[in-house]
Amino acid sequence: MKIKIGLFFGGNSTEHEVSIVSALQAAEFFDKSKYDIVPIYITKDNRFFVSEFTGKIEEYKNIKSLLEKSNQILLVKNGKKVDLVKYPFKVFGNKVYDYIDIAFPIVHGTNVEDGTLQGMLNMLGIPYVGCDVYSSAVGMDKYAMKCILKENNIPVLDCLVVNKFEYLENSDEVEENIKSKFNYPVIVKPFNLGSSVGIKIARDDSSLKDALDYAFGFSYKLIVEPAITSIKEVNCGVLGDMESASASECEQPIGSGEILSYQDKYESSSGKKTGTSNAKGTMESLSRKLPADIDETTRETIRKMAVDTFKTLGCSGVARIDFIIDEEENKIYVNEINTIPGSLSFYLWKAVGMDYPNLLEKLIQLAIKRTREQEDIIFSFDSNILSLVNLGGSKSGGKIR
């Protein structure tokens, strides 16, 4: 009997559309002799839908029509599997649309990639691909990530956290704090978004105010860090878990401006140097140099830093770590981690001889391995505390006796 893989994508995120493309691209490469793929679409208001149509990319040109001919479902734990129960319930007829054995989230951004979806899957007790709740949350929080990496001697740029409530109360003081810590130019970015959403460079007081106002439209908390003027960006993938992990080839993304934008990442169709089909709407379409234009010493340094970052943050599955090289100072910094990278960064693994089906298989096996390891962990113990509690009617007033 084939294993049923629940492919989760979409969600209430600024990267909703990117997730759809990444997931349905991946769906084409699973080993169909071993797996049945159940495409589970999460709407922007966090409802789950499934049908014969949710796995077809052309259906997402009219999502209203797609939902009308699909089944809304609830996820219900049933032993070691999860049933996809039709909702609203009908008195007669089959209430279960299907079931899944393993969850495979290909979601991007806040409210899904940040541990939210992973927490739900944890409670359902189903094996799932990728980082757990903790590493997903830390990977999304740029400030928390920087603090952990810095504590473990992994270089990151210094930053200042700016709170929206403090800014609304006294914007002049916040701006002065930024200027006292950093010289212009600085980069202003939301603390918890990816795909370059909400990011701007500020070169003077006027553009700083504009950048803060713009970024606060995406998040209640921002980080401000120095903008490296002589910059080279390099990305590296990591595959594995805390026990064993390996690095991919390094790529050098090529942007159309000073910051690698959302449009550069997902709306380009000029990624000619990848040797892939360059699917528009995914990171695969990004213009890049692959391998990156760096010397061998720098390449190996970045690959080691990538694995160290992955393990330090407790990651599992596949991630992409983005680096900044300050060419003037000859220093390398971790910029951010993508715990579920666009297109699963398969193009980085293709460059070292691993095809997409093999990558997907390894990710599934890592999920199964983690579930087996967790079966040996004690999460509860016998206690008679509830038998000692009196919550009403007596003079003990609910105290434990």
mmCIF file of C-alpha atoms in Angstrom:
data_model
loop_
_atom_site.group_PDB
_atom_site.id
_atom_site.type_symbol
_atom_site.label_atom_id
_atom_site.label_comp_id
_atom_site.label_asym_id
_atom_site.label_seq_id
_atom_site.Cartn_x
_atom_site.Cartn_y
_atom_site.Cartn_z
ATOM 1 C CA MET A 1 0.000 0.000 0.000
ATOM 2 C CA LYS A 2 1.290 3.457 -0.883
ATOM 3 C CA ILE A 3 2.064 6.062 1.774
ATOM 4 C CA LYS A 4 -0.228 9.094 1.614
ATOM 5 C CA ILE A 5 1.583 12.428 1.727
ATOM 6 C CA GLY A 6 -0.426 15.500 2.712
ATOM 7 C CA LEU A 7 1.101 18.399 0.793
ATOM 8 C CA PHE A 8 0.235 21.604 2.693
ATOM 9 C CA PHE A 9 0.536 24.992 0.988
ATOM 10 C CA GLY A 10 -0.922 28.505 0.937
ATOM 11 C CA GLY A 11 -1.944 30.095 4.238
ATOM 12 C CA ASN A 12 -2.389 33.581 5.667
ATOM 13 C CA SER A 13 0.962 34.920 4.503
ATOM 14 C CA THR A 14 2.408 37.555 2.196
ATOM 15 C CA GLU A 15 4.097 34.612 0.449
ATOM 16 C CA HIS A 16 0.824 32.746 -0.162
ATOM 17 C CA GLU A 17 1.128 32.625 -3.954
ATOM 18 C CA VAL A 18 4.806 31.623 -3.861
ATOM 19 C CA SER A 19 3.877 28.692 -1.630
ATOM 20 C CA ILE A 20 1.276 27.452 -4.124
ATOM 21 C CA VAL A 21 3.790 27.454 -6.968
ATOM 22 C CA SER A 22 6.556 25.824 -4.875
ATOM 23 C CA ALA A 23 4.268 23.049 -3.632
ATOM 24 C CA LEU A 24 2.649 22.158 -6.937
ATOM 25 C CA GLN A 25 6.059 22.199 -8.598
ATOM 26 C CA ALA A 26 7.324 19.706 -5.988
ATOM 27 C CA ALA A 27 4.219 17.519 -6.427
ATOM 28 C CA GLU A 28 5.421 16.546 -9.900
ATOM 29 C CA PHE A 29 8.618 14.961 -8.554
ATOM 30 C CA PHE A 30 7.470 12.543 -5.831
ATOM 31 C CA ASP A 31 8.007 8.841 -6.489
ATOM 32 C CA LYS A 32 4.459 7.899 -7.515
ATOM 33 C CA SER A 33 5.228 4.197 -7.112
ATOM 34 C CA LYS A 34 5.647 4.774 -3.344
ATOM 35 C CA TYR A 35 3.496 7.801 -2.548
ATOM 36 C CA ASP A 36 0.022 9.151 -3.184
ATOM 37 C CA ILE A 37 0.010 12.947 -2.962
ATOM 38 C CA VAL A 38 -2.965 14.696 -1.343
ATOM 39 C CA PRO A 39 -2.705 18.455 -2.091
ATOM 40 C CA ILE A 40 -4.182 20.403 0.855
ATOM 41 C CA TYR A 41 -4.703 24.080 0.108
ATOM 42 C CA ILE A 42 -4.819 26.551 3.025
ATOM 43 C CA THR A 43 -6.790 29.686 2.201
ATOM 44 C CA LYS A 44 -5.757 33.172 3.294
ATOM 45 C CA ASP A 45 -8.297 32.902 6.121
ATOM 46 C CA ASN A 46 -6.811 29.556 7.230
ATOM 47 C CA ARG A 47 -9.399 27.090 5.960
ATOM 48 C CA PHE A 48 -8.279 23.745 4.529
ATOM 49 C CA PHE A 49 -9.543 22.543 1.147
ATOM 50 C CA VAL A 50 -8.876 19.429 -0.902
ATOM 51 C CA SER A 51 -10.204 17.997 -4.161
ATOM 52 C CA GLU A 52 -9.052 16.609 -7.476
ATOM 53 C CA PHE A 53 -8.532 20.246 -8.497
ATOM 54 C CA THR A 54 -6.319 21.522 -5.637
ATOM 55 C CA GLY A 55 -3.272 19.930 -7.247
ATOM 56 C CA LYS A 56 -3.693 21.782 -10.553
ATOM 57 C CA ILE A 57 -1.892 25.117 -10.828
ATOM 58 C CA GLU A 58 -4.248 26.500 -13.482
ATOM 59 C CA GLU A 59 -7.169 26.282 -11.023
ATOM 60 C CA TYR A 60 -5.598 28.979 -8.839
ATOM 61 C CA LYS A 61 -6.279 31.633 -11.459
ATOM 62 C CA ASN A 62 -9.824 31.638 -10.052
ATOM 63 C CA ILE A 63 -9.666 30.644 -6.395
ATOM 64 C CA LYS A 64 -13.355 31.342 -5.765
ATOM 65 C CA SER A 65 -14.275 28.777 -8.405
ATOM 66 C CA LEU A 66 -11.699 26.338 -7.027
ATOM 67 C CA LEU A 67 -13.164 26.494 -3.522
ATOM 68 C CA GLU A 68 -16.712 26.032 -4.792
ATOM 69 C CA LYS A 69 -15.809 22.673 -6.324
ATOM 70 C CA SER A 70 -13.519 21.537 -3.489
ATOM 71 C CA ASN A 71 -14.164 20.076 -0.033
ATOM 72 C CA GLN A 72 -13.446 22.061 3.089
ATOM 73 C CA ILE A 73 -11.951 19.655 5.610
ATOM 74 C CA LEU A 74 -10.990 19.309 9.248
ATOM 75 C CA LEU A 75 -7.916 17.367 10.301
ATOM 76 C CA VAL A 76 -8.791 14.619 12.785
ATOM 77 C CA LYS A 77 -6.276 12.326 14.464
ATOM 78 C CA ASN A 78 -7.099 8.661 13.905
ATOM 79 C CA GLY A 79 -4.407 6.447 15.358
ATOM 80 C CA LYS A 80 -1.164 7.039 13.491
ATOM 81 C CA LYS A 81 -2.874 8.656 10.538
ATOM 82 C CA VAL A 82 -4.907 11.839 10.144
ATOM 83 C CA ASP A 83 -8.361 11.763 8.579
ATOM 84 C CA LEU A 84 -9.474 14.589 6.308
ATOM 85 C CA VAL A 85 -13.071 15.003 7.447
ATOM 86 C CA LYS A 86 -15.505 16.925 5.270
ATOM 87 C CA TYR A 87 -16.914 20.097 6.808
ATOM 88 C CA PRO A 88 -19.713 21.010 7.339
ATOM 89 C CA PHE A 89 -20.724 17.490 8.293
ATOM 90 C CA LYS A 90 -23.524 15.731 6.457
ATOM 91 C CA VAL A 91 -25.867 13.334 8.221
ATOM 92 C CA PHE A 92 -25.704 10.822 5.398
ATOM 93 C CA GLY A 93 -22.840 9.887 3.123
ATOM 94 C CA ASN A 94 -19.123 9.465 3.594
ATOM 95 C CA LYS A 95 -17.764 12.018 6.048
ATOM 96 C CA VAL A 96 -14.066 11.249 5.448
ATOM 97 C CA TYR A 97 -12.650 12.552 2.179
ATOM 98 C CA ASP A 98 -9.268 10.849 2.581
ATOM 99 C CA TYR A 99 -6.444 10.380 5.071
ATOM 100 C CA ILE A 100 -2.718 11.136 5.242
ATOM 101 C CA ASP A 101 0.226 9.312 6.814
ATOM 102 C CA ILE A 102 2.840 12.074 6.562
ATOM 103 C CA ALA A 103 2.548 15.856 6.296
ATOM 104 C CA PHE A 104 4.793 17.766 3.908
ATOM 105 C CA PRO A 105 4.453 21.536 4.462
ATOM 106 C CA ILE A 106 5.699 23.746 1.634
ATOM 107 C CA VAL A 107 4.579 27.023 3.136
ATOM 108 C CA HIS A 108 6.388 30.341 3.321
ATOM 109 C CA GLY A 109 6.220 33.261 5.716
ATOM 110 C CA THR A 110 4.468 34.220 8.928
ATOM 111 C CA ASN A 111 1.453 32.288 10.232
ATOM 112 C CA VAL A 112 2.612 29.078 8.543
ATOM 113 C CA GLU A 113 6.409 28.698 8.296
ATOM 114 C CA ASP A 114 6.968 30.253 11.735
ATOM 115 C CA GLY A 115 5.949 27.203 13.782
ATOM 116 C CA THR A 116 2.196 27.813 13.619
ATOM 117 C CA LEU A 117 1.425 24.976 11.203
ATOM 118 C CA GLN A 118 4.150 22.801 12.733
ATOM 119 C CA GLY A 119 2.496 23.136 16.154
ATOM 120 C CA MET A 120 -0.802 21.890 14.762
ATOM 121 C CA LEU A 121 0.924 18.928 13.107
ATOM 122 C CA ASN A 122 2.700 18.168 16.389
ATOM 123 C CA MET A 123 -0.640 17.971 18.192
ATOM 124 C CA LEU A 124 -1.998 15.652 15.507
ATOM 125 C CA GLY A 125 0.967 13.360 16.144
ATOM 126 C CA ILE A 126 1.740 12.905 12.468
ATOM 127 C CA PRO A 127 5.264 12.796 11.014
ATOM 128 C CA TYR A 128 5.965 16.030 9.164
ATOM 129 C CA VAL A 129 8.792 17.217 6.959
ATOM 130 C CA GLY A 130 11.055 20.084 7.958
ATOM 131 C CA CYS A 131 11.920 22.038 11.075
ATOM 132 C CA ASP A 132 10.024 21.560 14.326
ATOM 133 C CA VAL A 133 8.103 24.290 16.158
ATOM 134 C CA TYR A 134 11.124 25.737 17.945
ATOM 135 C CA SER A 135 13.529 26.026 15.038
ATOM 136 C CA SER A 136 10.738 27.237 12.750
ATOM 137 C CA ALA A 137 9.878 30.058 15.161
ATOM 138 C CA VAL A 138 13.489 31.080 15.745
ATOM 139 C CA GLY A 139 14.243 30.929 12.037
ATOM 140 C CA MET A 140 11.416 33.364 11.320
ATOM 141 C CA ASP A 141 12.372 35.823 14.083
ATOM 142 C CA LYS A 142 15.421 37.610 12.683
ATOM 143 C CA TYR A 143 16.360 39.144 16.034
ATOM 144 C CA ALA A 144 16.090 35.891 18.000
ATOM 145 C CA MET A 145 18.126 34.153 15.307
ATOM 146 C CA LYS A 146 20.861 36.801 15.492
ATOM 147 C CA CYS A 147 21.048 36.523 19.285
ATOM 148 C CA ILE A 148 21.415 32.735 19.219
ATOM 149 C CA LEU A 149 23.997 32.730 16.433
ATOM 150 C CA LYS A 150 26.011 35.526 18.043
ATOM 151 C CA GLU A 151 26.062 33.625 21.338
ATOM 152 C CA ASN A 152 27.482 30.644 19.420
ATOM 153 C CA ASN A 153 30.209 32.700 17.698
ATOM 154 C CA ILE A 154 28.578 32.689 14.271
ATOM 155 C CA PRO A 155 29.011 36.171 12.731
ATOM 156 C CA VAL A 156 25.892 38.302 12.219
ATOM 157 C CA LEU A 157 25.455 42.025 11.622
ATOM 158 C CA ASP A 158 24.671 44.145 14.661
ATOM 159 C CA CYS A 159 21.099 45.430 14.793
ATOM 160 C CA LEU A 160 18.633 47.549 16.721
ATOM 161 C CA VAL A 161 15.059 46.460 17.456
ATOM 162 C CA VAL A 162 12.341 49.065 16.932
ATOM 163 C CA ASN A 163 8.883 48.559 18.434
ATOM 164 C CA LYS A 164 5.841 50.064 16.707
ATOM 165 C CA PHE A 165 4.261 51.191 19.969
ATOM 166 C CA GLU A 166 7.412 53.029 21.016
ATOM 167 C CA TYR A 167 7.636 54.593 17.575
ATOM 168 C CA LEU A 168 4.053 55.845 17.682
ATOM 169 C CA GLU A 169 4.652 57.301 21.137
ATOM 170 C CA ASN A 170 7.896 59.106 20.295
ATOM 171 C CA SER A 171 9.132 58.715 16.718
ATOM 172 C CA ASP A 172 11.817 61.392 17.120
ATOM 173 C CA GLU A 173 13.453 59.524 19.999
ATOM 174 C CA VAL A 174 13.408 56.230 18.092
ATOM 175 C CA GLU A 175 14.993 57.841 15.032
ATOM 176 C CA GLU A 176 17.673 59.473 17.199
ATOM 177 C CA ASN A 177 18.463 56.100 18.808
ATOM 178 C CA ILE A 178 18.990 54.607 15.363
ATOM 179 C CA LYS A 179 21.243 57.459 14.237
ATOM 180 C CA SER A 180 23.294 57.291 17.439
ATOM 181 C CA LYS A 181 23.968 53.580 16.884
ATOM 182 C CA PHE A 182 24.547 53.463 13.115
ATOM 183 C CA ASN A 183 25.784 55.724 10.372
ATOM 184 C CA TYR A 184 23.816 55.909 7.146
ATOM 185 C CA PRO A 185 23.012 53.932 5.079
ATOM 186 C CA VAL A 186 20.925 51.498 7.130
ATOM 187 C CA ILE A 187 18.498 48.738 6.210
ATOM 188 C CA VAL A 188 15.052 48.653 7.818
ATOM 189 C CA LYS A 189 13.197 45.331 7.723
ATOM 190 C CA PRO A 190 10.301 43.563 9.473
ATOM 191 C CA PHE A 191 11.610 41.137 12.077
ATOM 192 C CA ASN A 192 9.549 38.203 10.833
ATOM 193 C CA LEU A 193 9.057 38.363 7.069
ATOM 194 C CA GLY A 194 10.885 36.735 4.186
ATOM 195 C CA SER A 195 11.186 37.224 0.435
ATOM 196 C CA SER A 196 12.470 40.786 0.954
ATOM 197 C CA VAL A 197 8.950 41.959 1.835
ATOM 198 C CA GLY A 198 8.853 45.321 3.651
ATOM 199 C CA ILE A 199 12.575 46.068 3.330
ATOM 200 C CA LYS A 200 14.020 49.475 2.478
ATOM 201 C CA ILE A 201 17.391 51.235 2.587
ATOM 202 C CA ALA A 202 17.590 54.609 4.365
ATOM 203 C CA ARG A 203 20.356 57.055 3.430
ATOM 204 C CA ASP A 204 19.218 60.129 5.346
ATOM 205 C CA ASP A 205 16.688 61.304 7.932
ATOM 206 C CA SER A 206 13.873 61.648 5.429
ATOM 207 C CA SER A 207 14.302 58.198 3.895
ATOM 208 C CA LEU A 208 14.680 56.680 7.389
ATOM 209 C CA LYS A 209 11.233 57.946 8.340
ATOM 210 C CA ASP A 210 9.814 56.657 5.054
ATOM 211 C CA ALA A 211 11.442 53.242 5.574
ATOM 212 C CA LEU A 212 10.113 52.923 9.131
ATOM 213 C CA ASP A 213 6.586 53.928 8.123
ATOM 214 C CA TYR A 214 6.680 51.476 5.217
ATOM 215 C CA ALA A 215 8.029 48.511 7.203
ATOM 216 C CA PHE A 216 5.578 49.048 10.068
ATOM 217 C CA GLY A 217 2.838 48.360 7.543
ATOM 218 C CA PHE A 218 4.009 44.724 7.559
ATOM 219 C CA SER A 219 4.993 44.099 11.184
ATOM 220 C CA TYR A 220 4.770 45.561 14.690
ATOM 221 C CA LYS A 221 8.498 45.069 15.262
ATOM 222 C CA LEU A 222 11.426 45.949 13.006
ATOM 223 C CA ILE A 223 15.155 45.508 12.996
ATOM 224 C CA VAL A 224 17.558 48.142 11.729
ATOM 225 C CA GLU A 225 21.079 47.178 10.713
ATOM 226 C CA PRO A 226 23.963 48.772 8.810
ATOM 227 C CA ALA A 227 23.777 48.530 5.027
ATOM 228 C CA ILE A 228 26.953 47.038 3.589
ATOM 229 C CA THR A 229 27.896 49.124 0.552
ATOM 230 C CA SER A 230 30.475 46.747 -0.935
ATOM 231 C CA ILE A 231 28.214 43.708 -0.707
ATOM 232 C CA LYS A 232 28.102 40.293 -2.316
ATOM 233 C CA GLU A 233 25.216 37.974 -1.442
ATOM 234 C CA VAL A 234 25.724 34.216 -1.390
ATOM 235 C CA ASN A 235 23.194 31.495 -0.512
ATOM 236 C CA CYS A 236 23.845 27.918 0.573
ATOM 237 C CA GLY A 237 21.465 25.043 1.258
ATOM 238 C CA VAL A 238 21.722 22.528 4.096
ATOM 239 C CA LEU A 239 20.075 19.105 4.262
ATOM 240 C CA GLY A 240 19.865 16.855 7.311
ATOM 241 C CA ASP A 241 19.222 17.208 11.033
ATOM 242 C CA MET A 242 21.172 17.958 14.216
ATOM 243 C CA GLU A 243 22.895 14.575 14.027
ATOM 244 C CA SER A 244 24.152 14.870 10.466
ATOM 245 C CA ALA A 245 23.876 17.638 7.879
ATOM 246 C CA SER A 246 25.579 18.543 4.614
ATOM 247 C CA ALA A 247 25.863 21.719 2.561
ATOM 248 C CA SER A 248 24.904 22.256 -1.069
ATOM 249 C CA GLU A 249 26.659 24.262 -3.742
ATOM 250 C CA CYS A 250 26.749 28.039 -3.185
ATOM 251 C CA GLU A 251 24.824 30.427 -5.414
ATOM 252 C CA GLN A 252 25.209 34.155 -5.967
ATOM 253 C CA PRO A 253 21.811 35.794 -6.587
ATOM 254 C CA ILE A 254 21.758 38.719 -8.990
ATOM 255 C CA GLY A 255 19.293 41.514 -8.227
ATOM 256 C CA SER A 256 18.126 44.480 -10.253
ATOM 257 C CA GLY A 257 18.860 46.959 -7.451
ATOM 258 C CA GLU A 258 20.674 47.408 -4.142
ATOM 259 C CA ILE A 259 18.354 44.967 -2.379
ATOM 260 C CA LEU A 260 17.360 41.597 -3.778
ATOM 261 C CA SER A 261 13.645 42.271 -4.167
ATOM 262 C CA TYR A 262 10.523 40.098 -4.162
ATOM 263 C CA GLN A 263 10.303 40.727 -7.921
ATOM 264 C CA ASP A 264 13.915 39.578 -8.403
ATOM 265 C CA LYS A 265 13.214 36.376 -6.488
ATOM 266 C CA TYR A 266 9.853 35.355 -7.905
ATOM 267 C CA GLU A 267 8.834 37.408 -10.932
ATOM 268 C CA SER A 268 12.008 37.047 -12.957
ATOM 269 C CA SER A 269 12.271 34.529 -15.757
ATOM 270 C CA SER A 270 15.920 35.000 -16.574
ATOM 271 C CA GLY A 271 17.591 32.427 -14.345
ATOM 272 C CA LYS A 272 19.606 31.158 -17.293
ATOM 273 C CA LYS A 273 22.577 29.917 -15.318
ATOM 274 C CA THR A 274 20.694 27.361 -13.259
ATOM 275 C CA GLY A 275 20.379 24.785 -15.995
ATOM 276 C CA THR A 276 16.782 24.209 -14.877
ATOM 277 C CA SER A 277 13.366 24.885 -16.332
ATOM 278 C CA ASN A 278 13.243 28.244 -14.511
ATOM 279 C CA ALA A 279 9.687 28.018 -13.233
ATOM 280 C CA LYS A 280 8.396 31.548 -12.903
ATOM 281 C CA GLY A 281 7.016 32.310 -9.449
ATOM 282 C CA THR A 282 9.677 30.284 -7.626
ATOM 283 C CA MET A 283 13.222 30.917 -6.430
ATOM 284 C CA GLU A 284 14.270 28.769 -9.370
ATOM 285 C CA SER A 285 13.528 31.732 -11.659
ATOM 286 C CA LEU A 286 15.991 34.026 -9.875
ATOM 287 C CA SER A 287 18.944 35.261 -11.908
ATOM 288 C CA ARG A 288 22.039 33.785 -10.318
ATOM 289 C CA LYS A 289 25.594 32.615 -10.677
ATOM 290 C CA LEU A 290 25.761 28.951 -9.805
ATOM 291 C CA PRO A 291 28.297 28.204 -8.504
ATOM 292 C CA ALA A 292 28.884 31.576 -6.876
ATOM 293 C CA ASP A 293 31.762 33.753 -8.005
ATOM 294 C CA ILE A 294 33.881 33.203 -4.879
ATOM 295 C CA ASP A 295 37.224 31.564 -4.193
ATOM 296 C CA GLU A 296 37.449 28.049 -2.784
ATOM 297 C CA THR A 297 38.403 29.209 0.724
ATOM 298 C CA THR A 298 35.360 31.490 0.922
ATOM 299 C CA ARG A 299 33.155 28.744 -0.491
ATOM 300 C CA GLU A 300 34.206 26.230 2.151
ATOM 301 C CA THR A 301 33.908 28.840 4.916
ATOM 302 C CA ILE A 302 30.331 29.606 3.878
ATOM 303 C CA ARG A 303 29.402 25.933 3.572
ATOM 304 C CA LYS A 304 30.734 25.253 7.081
ATOM 305 C CA MET A 305 28.961 28.325 8.493
ATOM 306 C CA ALA A 306 25.749 27.150 6.835
ATOM 307 C CA VAL A 307 25.899 23.735 8.515
ATOM 308 C CA ASP A 308 26.853 25.323 11.858
ATOM 309 C CA THR A 309 23.888 27.707 11.593
ATOM 310 C CA PHE A 310 21.509 24.862 10.700
ATOM 311 C CA LYS A 311 22.596 22.731 13.654
ATOM 312 C CA THR A 312 22.781 25.624 16.137
ATOM 313 C CA LEU A 313 19.173 26.555 15.409
ATOM 314 C CA GLY A 314 18.090 22.910 15.716
ATOM 315 C CA CYS A 315 16.879 22.597 12.138
ATOM 316 C CA SER A 316 15.736 19.522 10.249
ATOM 317 C CA GLY A 317 14.931 18.849 6.613
ATOM 318 C CA VAL A 318 16.217 21.354 4.094
ATOM 319 C CA ALA A 319 16.976 25.029 4.688
ATOM 320 C CA ARG A 320 18.699 27.822 2.817
ATOM 321 C CA ILE A 321 21.061 30.141 4.651
ATOM 322 C CA ASP A 322 21.660 33.536 3.066
ATOM 323 C CA PHE A 323 25.016 35.224 3.600
ATOM 324 C CA ILE A 324 26.407 38.722 3.165
ATOM 325 C CA ILE A 325 30.040 39.230 2.203
ATOM 326 C CA ASP A 326 31.482 42.650 3.045
ATOM 327 C CA GLU A 327 34.070 42.784 0.275
ATOM 328 C CA GLU A 328 35.694 45.925 1.646
ATOM 329 C CA GLU A 329 36.257 44.429 5.109
ATOM 330 C CA ASN A 330 36.555 40.838 3.820
ATOM 331 C CA LYS A 331 34.010 39.592 6.366
ATOM 332 C CA ILE A 332 31.182 37.063 6.038
ATOM 333 C CA TYR A 333 27.898 37.339 7.944
ATOM 334 C CA VAL A 334 24.812 35.146 8.207
ATOM 335 C CA ASN A 335 21.929 37.302 6.989
ATOM 336 C CA GLU A 336 18.949 34.975 7.482
ATOM 337 C CA ILE A 337 17.738 31.400 7.287
ATOM 338 C CA ASN A 338 14.813 30.101 5.251
ATOM 339 C CA THR A 339 13.537 27.016 7.051
ATOM 340 C CA ILE A 340 11.275 26.154 4.085
ATOM 341 C CA PRO A 341 13.071 27.728 1.128
ATOM 342 C CA GLY A 342 11.332 28.555 -2.137
ATOM 343 C CA SER A 343 11.394 25.541 -4.484
ATOM 344 C CA LEU A 344 13.014 23.717 -1.520
ATOM 345 C CA SER A 345 16.267 25.051 -3.050
ATOM 346 C CA PHE A 346 16.391 21.905 -5.184
ATOM 347 C CA TYR A 347 18.481 23.713 -7.813
ATOM 348 C CA LEU A 348 21.316 24.028 -5.254
ATOM 349 C CA TRP A 349 21.267 20.261 -4.738
ATOM 350 C CA LYS A 350 21.018 19.532 -8.435
ATOM 351 C CA ALA A 351 24.352 21.346 -8.741
ATOM 352 C CA VAL A 352 25.982 18.695 -6.511
ATOM 353 C CA GLY A 353 24.348 15.724 -8.239
ATOM 354 C CA MET A 354 21.127 15.254 -6.249
ATOM 355 C CA ASP A 355 17.927 15.332 -8.303
ATOM 356 C CA TYR A 356 14.559 16.568 -7.023
ATOM 357 C CA PRO A 357 12.962 13.116 -6.420
ATOM 358 C CA ASN A 358 15.970 12.067 -4.339
ATOM 359 C CA LEU A 359 15.786 15.299 -2.313
ATOM 360 C CA LEU A 360 12.090 14.730 -1.575
ATOM 361 C CA GLU A 361 12.764 11.123 -0.548
ATOM 362 C CA LYS A 362 15.495 12.206 1.885
ATOM 363 C CA LEU A 363 13.156 14.790 3.424
ATOM 364 C CA ILE A 364 10.447 12.180 3.983
ATOM 365 C CA GLN A 365 12.927 9.784 5.601
ATOM 366 C CA LEU A 366 14.174 12.560 7.910
ATOM 367 C CA ALA A 367 10.583 13.187 9.028
ATOM 368 C CA ILE A 368 10.073 9.493 9.798
ATOM 369 C CA LYS A 369 13.405 9.358 11.652
ATOM 370 C CA ARG A 370 12.465 12.298 13.883
ATOM 371 C CA THR A 371 9.090 10.748 14.728
ATOM 372 C CA ARG A 372 10.768 7.500 15.778
ATOM 373 C CA GLU A 373 13.255 9.405 17.929
ATOM 374 C CA GLN A 374 10.441 11.311 19.648
ATOM 375 C CA GLU A 375 8.694 8.065 20.531
ATOM 376 C CA ASP A 376 11.496 7.469 23.052
ATOM 377 C CA ILE A 377 11.034 10.861 24.740
ATOM 378 C CA ILE A 378 8.970 11.083 27.928
ATOM 379 C CA PHE A 379 6.272 13.764 27.605
ATOM 380 C CA SER A 380 4.109 12.790 30.593
ATOM 381 C CA PHE A 381 4.287 10.878 33.846
ATOM 382 C CA ASP A 382 1.796 9.305 36.244
ATOM 383 C CA SER A 383 0.421 11.730 38.820
ATOM 384 C CA ASN A 384 -2.500 11.731 41.250
ATOM 385 C CA ILE A 385 -2.631 15.534 41.553
ATOM 386 C CA LEU A 386 -6.187 15.777 40.175
ATOM 387 C CA SER A 387 -7.481 13.443 42.855
ATOM 388 C CA LEU A 388 -6.225 15.937 45.441
ATOM 389 C CA VAL A 389 -7.988 18.985 44.000
ATOM 390 C CA ASN A 390 -11.245 20.362 45.423
ATOM 391 C CA LEU A 391 -12.559 23.259 43.338
ATOM 392 C CA GLY A 392 -15.878 24.132 44.887
ATOM 393 C CA GLY A 393 -18.291 24.039 47.745
ATOM 394 C CA SER A 394 -15.841 23.469 50.564
ATOM 395 C CA LYS A 395 -13.900 25.791 52.790
ATOM 396 C CA SER A 396 -10.684 24.623 51.160
ATOM 397 C CA GLY A 397 -11.512 27.071 48.347
ATOM 398 C CA GLY A 398 -10.017 25.013 45.580
ATOM 399 C CA LYS A 399 -6.645 24.556 47.219
ATOM 400 C CA ILE A 400 -4.663 21.396 46.723
ATOM 401 C CA ARG A 401 -4.944 19.349 49.904
#
